Amino acid sequence: MPVEITWWGHATATVRDSGTSVLTDPLLTRRCAHLWRRRGPVPPVSAHAPDAALVSHLHADHLHLRSLSRLGRGTLLVVPRGTLRAVPGVRGLAARMEVCELAAGEKVPVGGVTVRAVPAAHDGRRLPFGRPRVEALGYVVEGEARTYYAGDTDLFDAMEREAGPVDMALLPVGGWGPRLGQGHLNAERAAQALARLRPLGAVPVHYGTFWPLGLWSVRPHEFHSPGHEFVRHAARLAPGVTVHRLGHGESVRLGVDG
C-alpha cells in the first residue's frame, strides 16, 4: 500500500499510511490572528476527518483552537505533555475528541501506525503569556514508512538520533513573516538537517502560505522563495534525497519496500 503525503499549506499536512490518516498542526482557516492565507485554498472538508491530529507546540499557528474544533468527532488529538494545563481551550475539546498528551520518547498507537514523539529545538510556550512552559515536539509516524514531522525546530545535535532512521521528512523551511527568529530553519539549515537525517525523500513545509496583515510587500522573497531555495541547497548538501516541493493541496505517493 503506498504512503501518501498531502500538503495543505503552512505546517498542515496529511500523512496516510497503513489505512490511517494523520493530520499535522491543523490550520484550516483563512485567518489566524494577524496572519492571512495569501496562497492556496483553505483545506477542504475532506481534510477535517483524520484518525489523529498532531500538535507540535502551543503557538497559535500550530495549536489553533478554531481549526481543532472543526475536526471530526472522535479524532485523537495528540499534544505535548502539559497542554491541558496550559491551554484551557483544549480541555473544552475533550468532550468531543480524545486528547493524548505525550512527552519526547513516548508513543501512542493510531489505527495501523504508531506515533512517536521526539524533541524539537523551539520555544513551545503559549504566547503572549508564556507560562507554564511546555516543550515543543516533533513526531515520527511509523507504519509502512517512517515519516518524520519536525514541527517547528532549529538544528540540534541529537536530531538524527532522536528521529532515528526515517523514510520521509517534513521539514519547516522559512516562516510567516519577514524575519525568522530562533528555533526555526531557513532553507539552507533545513538542507543541513536533511543531510543529517538522510531520508529517502523530503517535503518542505511552513512557508508560502500565511503572511502578516499589512506586511505583504515587505521582503516578499521571504514568502515566495524558501521552497525553491531548499531544493537548491538540498541538491548540494543531500544529493541522495529526493525533494518533493508540493503545491498547496498536492500529494506525493511513495511505494516503500521493507
CSV table of C-alpha atoms in Angstrom, one decimal:
chain,number,residue,atom,x,y,z
A,1,MET,CA,0.0,0.0,0.0
A,2,PRO,CA,1.6,3.3,-1.0
A,3,VAL,CA,2.1,6.0,1.6
A,4,GLU,CA,0.6,9.4,0.6
A,5,ILE,CA,1.5,12.8,1.9
A,6,THR,CA,-0.6,15.9,1.1
A,7,TRP,CA,0.5,19.4,1.9
A,8,TRP,CA,-2.3,21.8,2.7
A,9,GLY,CA,-0.1,24.8,3.5
A,10,HIS,CA,1.9,26.2,6.4
A,11,ALA,CA,2.6,23.2,8.7
A,12,THR,CA,-0.6,21.3,7.9
A,13,ALA,CA,-0.2,18.1,6.0
A,14,THR,CA,-2.0,14.7,5.9
A,15,VAL,CA,0.1,11.6,6.2
A,16,ARG,CA,-1.8,8.4,5.0
A,17,ASP,CA,-0.1,5.2,6.0
A,18,SER,CA,-1.4,1.7,6.6
A,19,GLY,CA,-5.0,2.8,6.1
A,20,THR,CA,-4.6,5.5,8.8
A,21,SER,CA,-4.7,9.3,8.2
A,22,VAL,CA,-2.7,11.7,10.5
A,23,LEU,CA,-3.0,15.5,10.2
A,24,THR,CA,-0.2,17.7,11.4
A,25,ASP,CA,-0.7,21.0,13.1
A,26,PRO,CA,-4.2,21.7,11.6
A,27,LEU,CA,-4.6,25.3,10.4
A,28,LEU,CA,-7.9,25.1,8.5
A,29,THR,CA,-9.0,28.7,8.3
A,30,ARG,CA,-8.3,31.7,6.1
A,31,ARG,CA,-7.0,33.8,9.0
A,32,CYS,CA,-5.0,33.1,12.2
A,33,ALA,CA,-4.8,36.2,14.4
A,34,HIS,CA,-2.8,38.8,12.4
A,35,LEU,CA,-1.9,36.2,9.7
A,36,TRP,CA,-3.8,35.8,6.4
A,37,ARG,CA,-3.7,33.0,4.0
A,38,ARG,CA,-2.1,34.5,0.9
A,39,ARG,CA,-1.6,31.4,-1.2
A,40,GLY,CA,-3.5,28.2,-1.5
A,41,PRO,CA,-7.2,27.5,-0.7
A,42,VAL,CA,-8.5,26.7,2.7
A,43,PRO,CA,-8.1,22.9,3.2
A,44,PRO,CA,-11.3,21.1,2.1
A,45,VAL,CA,-13.7,19.3,4.4
A,46,SER,CA,-12.1,16.0,3.5
A,47,ALA,CA,-9.0,17.1,5.4
A,48,HIS,CA,-11.1,17.6,8.6
A,49,ALA,CA,-11.6,13.9,9.4
A,50,PRO,CA,-8.2,12.4,10.2
A,51,ASP,CA,-7.8,9.5,12.6
A,52,ALA,CA,-5.4,11.6,14.6
A,53,ALA,CA,-4.2,15.2,14.6
A,54,LEU,CA,-0.7,16.0,15.9
A,55,VAL,CA,0.1,19.4,17.6
A,56,SER,CA,3.8,20.1,17.8
A,57,HIS,CA,3.7,23.1,20.1
A,58,LEU,CA,1.4,25.7,21.6
A,59,HIS,CA,1.9,28.7,19.3
A,60,ALA,CA,-1.4,29.8,17.8
A,61,ASP,CA,-0.4,28.9,14.2
A,62,HIS,CA,0.2,25.3,15.3
A,63,LEU,CA,-2.3,24.9,18.1
A,64,HIS,CA,-5.2,26.7,16.5
A,65,LEU,CA,-8.3,26.1,18.6
A,66,ARG,CA,-10.8,27.2,15.9
A,67,SER,CA,-9.3,24.7,13.5
A,68,LEU,CA,-9.2,21.9,16.0
A,69,SER,CA,-12.9,22.5,16.7
A,70,ARG,CA,-13.6,21.6,13.1
A,71,LEU,CA,-12.1,18.2,13.3
A,72,GLY,CA,-14.4,15.2,13.3
A,73,ARG,CA,-15.9,13.8,16.5
A,74,GLY,CA,-13.7,11.1,17.9
A,75,THR,CA,-10.4,12.3,16.4
A,76,LEU,CA,-7.4,11.5,18.5
A,77,LEU,CA,-5.7,14.8,19.4
A,78,VAL,CA,-2.0,14.3,20.3
A,79,VAL,CA,-0.4,17.3,22.1
A,80,PRO,CA,2.7,17.9,24.1
A,81,ARG,CA,2.6,16.9,27.8
A,82,GLY,CA,1.3,19.9,29.8
A,83,THR,CA,-1.0,21.3,27.1
A,84,LEU,CA,-4.2,20.6,29.0
A,85,ARG,CA,-2.9,22.6,31.9
A,86,ALA,CA,-1.5,25.4,29.8
A,87,VAL,CA,-4.4,25.9,27.3
A,88,PRO,CA,-7.9,25.7,28.8
A,89,GLY,CA,-9.5,25.7,25.4
A,90,VAL,CA,-8.0,22.2,24.7
A,91,ARG,CA,-9.8,20.9,27.8
A,92,GLY,CA,-13.1,22.0,26.1
A,93,LEU,CA,-12.3,19.9,23.1
A,94,ALA,CA,-12.0,16.8,25.2
A,95,ALA,CA,-15.8,16.4,25.2
A,96,ARG,CA,-15.8,15.6,21.5
A,97,MET,CA,-12.4,14.0,20.9
A,98,GLU,CA,-9.8,12.0,22.7
A,99,VAL,CA,-6.8,14.1,23.9
A,100,CYS,CA,-3.5,12.3,24.4
A,101,GLU,CA,-0.5,14.2,25.9
A,102,LEU,CA,3.0,12.9,25.1
A,103,ALA,CA,6.5,13.7,26.1
A,104,ALA,CA,9.5,13.1,23.9
A,105,GLY,CA,10.2,9.4,23.7
A,106,GLU,CA,6.6,8.3,24.3
A,107,LYS,CA,4.4,6.6,21.7
A,108,VAL,CA,0.7,6.1,21.0
A,109,PRO,CA,-0.9,3.6,18.6
A,110,VAL,CA,-3.3,5.0,16.0
A,111,GLY,CA,-5.0,2.5,13.7
A,112,GLY,CA,-2.3,0.9,11.6
A,113,VAL,CA,0.5,3.3,12.7
A,114,THR,CA,2.4,4.3,15.8
A,115,VAL,CA,3.0,8.0,16.6
A,116,ARG,CA,6.3,8.6,18.5
A,117,ALA,CA,7.1,12.0,20.0
A,118,VAL,CA,10.6,13.4,19.5
A,119,PRO,CA,12.3,16.6,20.8
A,120,ALA,CA,12.4,19.8,18.9
A,121,ALA,CA,14.6,22.9,19.5
A,122,HIS,CA,11.8,25.6,19.7
A,123,ASP,CA,10.1,27.7,22.3
A,124,GLY,CA,6.9,25.8,22.8
A,125,ARG,CA,5.1,28.2,25.2
A,126,ARG,CA,1.6,29.5,24.6
A,127,LEU,CA,2.2,33.2,23.7
A,128,PRO,CA,1.9,36.0,24.7
A,129,PHE,CA,1.8,34.9,28.3
A,130,GLY,CA,4.3,32.1,28.1
A,131,ARG,CA,3.5,30.2,31.3
A,132,PRO,CA,3.7,27.4,32.1
A,133,ARG,CA,6.4,26.2,29.8
A,134,VAL,CA,5.5,23.2,27.6
A,135,GLU,CA,8.2,21.5,25.5
A,136,ALA,CA,7.9,21.6,21.7
A,137,LEU,CA,7.8,18.3,19.9
A,138,GLY,CA,8.3,16.6,16.5
A,139,TYR,CA,6.7,13.3,15.6
A,140,VAL,CA,7.5,10.2,13.7
A,141,VAL,CA,4.6,8.3,12.2
A,142,GLU,CA,5.7,4.7,11.9
A,143,GLY,CA,3.7,2.3,9.7
A,144,GLU,CA,4.7,1.0,6.3
A,145,ALA,CA,7.0,4.0,6.2
A,146,ARG,CA,8.6,6.2,8.9
A,147,THR,CA,7.6,9.8,8.3
A,148,TYR,CA,9.3,12.5,10.5
A,149,TYR,CA,7.3,15.6,11.0
A,150,ALA,CA,9.7,18.1,12.7
A,151,GLY,CA,7.2,20.7,13.8
A,152,ASP,CA,9.0,24.0,14.3
A,153,THR,CA,12.6,23.4,15.2
A,154,ASP,CA,16.2,24.6,14.8
A,155,LEU,CA,19.1,22.2,14.2
A,156,PHE,CA,20.2,20.4,17.4
A,157,ASP,CA,22.9,17.9,18.0
A,158,ALA,CA,20.7,14.8,18.6
A,159,MET,CA,18.2,15.4,15.8
A,160,GLU,CA,19.1,12.4,13.7
A,161,ARG,CA,19.5,10.1,16.8
A,162,GLU,CA,16.1,11.2,18.2
A,163,ALA,CA,14.3,10.8,14.9
A,164,GLY,CA,16.0,7.5,14.0
A,165,PRO,CA,16.0,6.1,10.5
A,166,VAL,CA,13.3,7.7,8.5
A,167,ASP,CA,11.9,7.3,5.0
A,168,MET,CA,10.3,10.8,4.7
A,169,ALA,CA,11.0,14.1,6.4
A,170,LEU,CA,8.5,17.0,6.6
A,171,LEU,CA,10.9,19.9,7.4
A,172,PRO,CA,10.0,23.5,8.2
A,173,VAL,CA,11.5,25.9,5.7
A,174,GLY,CA,11.0,29.6,6.3
A,175,GLY,CA,8.1,31.0,8.2
A,176,TRP,CA,5.2,33.5,8.1
A,177,GLY,CA,7.0,36.9,8.5
A,178,PRO,CA,9.9,38.9,7.1
A,179,ARG,CA,12.3,37.6,9.7
A,180,LEU,CA,13.0,34.2,11.2
A,181,GLY,CA,13.6,34.1,14.9
A,182,GLN,CA,15.5,31.5,16.9
A,183,GLY,CA,14.1,28.0,16.8
A,184,HIS,CA,13.4,27.9,13.0
A,185,LEU,CA,15.1,26.6,9.9
A,186,ASN,CA,15.8,28.6,6.8
A,187,ALA,CA,16.3,26.8,3.5
A,188,GLU,CA,20.0,26.1,3.9
A,189,ARG,CA,19.7,24.9,7.5
A,190,ALA,CA,16.8,22.7,6.6
A,191,ALA,CA,19.0,21.2,3.9
A,192,GLN,CA,21.7,20.6,6.6
A,193,ALA,CA,19.1,18.8,8.6
A,194,LEU,CA,18.3,16.7,5.6
A,195,ALA,CA,22.0,15.8,5.2
A,196,ARG,CA,22.0,14.6,8.8
A,197,LEU,CA,18.7,12.6,8.6
A,198,ARG,CA,19.4,11.0,5.2
A,199,PRO,CA,15.8,10.0,4.4
A,200,LEU,CA,14.6,8.7,1.1
A,201,GLY,CA,12.6,11.9,0.4
A,202,ALA,CA,11.6,15.2,1.9
A,203,VAL,CA,8.7,17.7,1.7
A,204,PRO,CA,9.3,21.3,2.7
A,205,VAL,CA,6.5,22.9,4.8
A,206,HIS,CA,5.8,26.1,6.8
A,207,TYR,CA,6.4,28.6,4.0
A,208,GLY,CA,4.5,30.4,1.3
A,209,THR,CA,1.0,30.3,2.9
A,210,PHE,CA,0.4,32.9,5.7
A,211,TRP,CA,1.8,36.5,5.9
A,212,PRO,CA,1.0,39.3,8.4
A,213,LEU,CA,-1.7,41.8,7.5
A,214,GLY,CA,-0.1,45.0,6.3
A,215,LEU,CA,3.3,43.4,5.5
A,216,TRP,CA,2.5,41.8,2.2
A,217,SER,CA,5.1,44.0,0.3
A,218,VAL,CA,7.8,43.6,3.0
A,219,ARG,CA,10.6,41.3,1.8
A,220,PRO,CA,8.3,39.2,-0.4
A,221,HIS,CA,11.2,36.9,-1.3
A,222,GLU,CA,10.9,35.5,2.2
A,223,PHE,CA,7.4,34.4,1.4
A,224,HIS,CA,7.9,33.0,-2.1
A,225,SER,CA,11.4,31.6,-2.3
A,226,PRO,CA,12.1,29.2,0.6
A,227,GLY,CA,10.8,26.1,-1.2
A,228,HIS,CA,12.9,26.7,-4.3
A,229,GLU,CA,16.0,27.6,-2.2
A,230,PHE,CA,15.5,24.4,-0.2
A,231,VAL,CA,15.5,22.3,-3.4
A,232,ARG,CA,18.7,24.0,-4.4
A,233,HIS,CA,20.5,23.6,-1.1
A,234,ALA,CA,19.3,20.0,-0.8
A,235,ALA,CA,20.8,19.1,-4.2
A,236,ARG,CA,24.2,20.3,-2.9
A,237,LEU,CA,24.1,19.1,0.7
A,238,ALA,CA,22.0,15.9,0.4
A,239,PRO,CA,22.1,14.9,-3.2
A,240,GLY,CA,20.8,11.4,-2.5
A,241,VAL,CA,17.5,12.7,-1.1
A,242,THR,CA,14.5,13.2,-3.4
A,243,VAL,CA,12.8,16.5,-2.6
A,244,HIS,CA,9.1,16.8,-3.3
A,245,ARG,CA,8.2,20.5,-3.5
A,246,LEU,CA,4.4,20.3,-3.4
A,247,GLY,CA,1.9,23.0,-4.2
A,248,HIS,CA,-1.0,23.6,-1.9
A,249,GLY,CA,-3.3,20.6,-1.9
A,250,GLU,CA,-0.8,18.5,-3.9
A,251,SER,CA,0.2,15.0,-2.9
A,252,VAL,CA,3.1,12.6,-3.3
A,253,ARG,CA,2.7,8.8,-3.1
A,254,LEU,CA,5.6,6.6,-2.0
A,255,GLY,CA,6.0,2.9,-2.5
A,256,VAL,CA,8.1,1.8,0.4
A,257,ASP,CA,9.9,-1.6,0.3
A,258,GLY,CA,10.8,-3.4,3.5
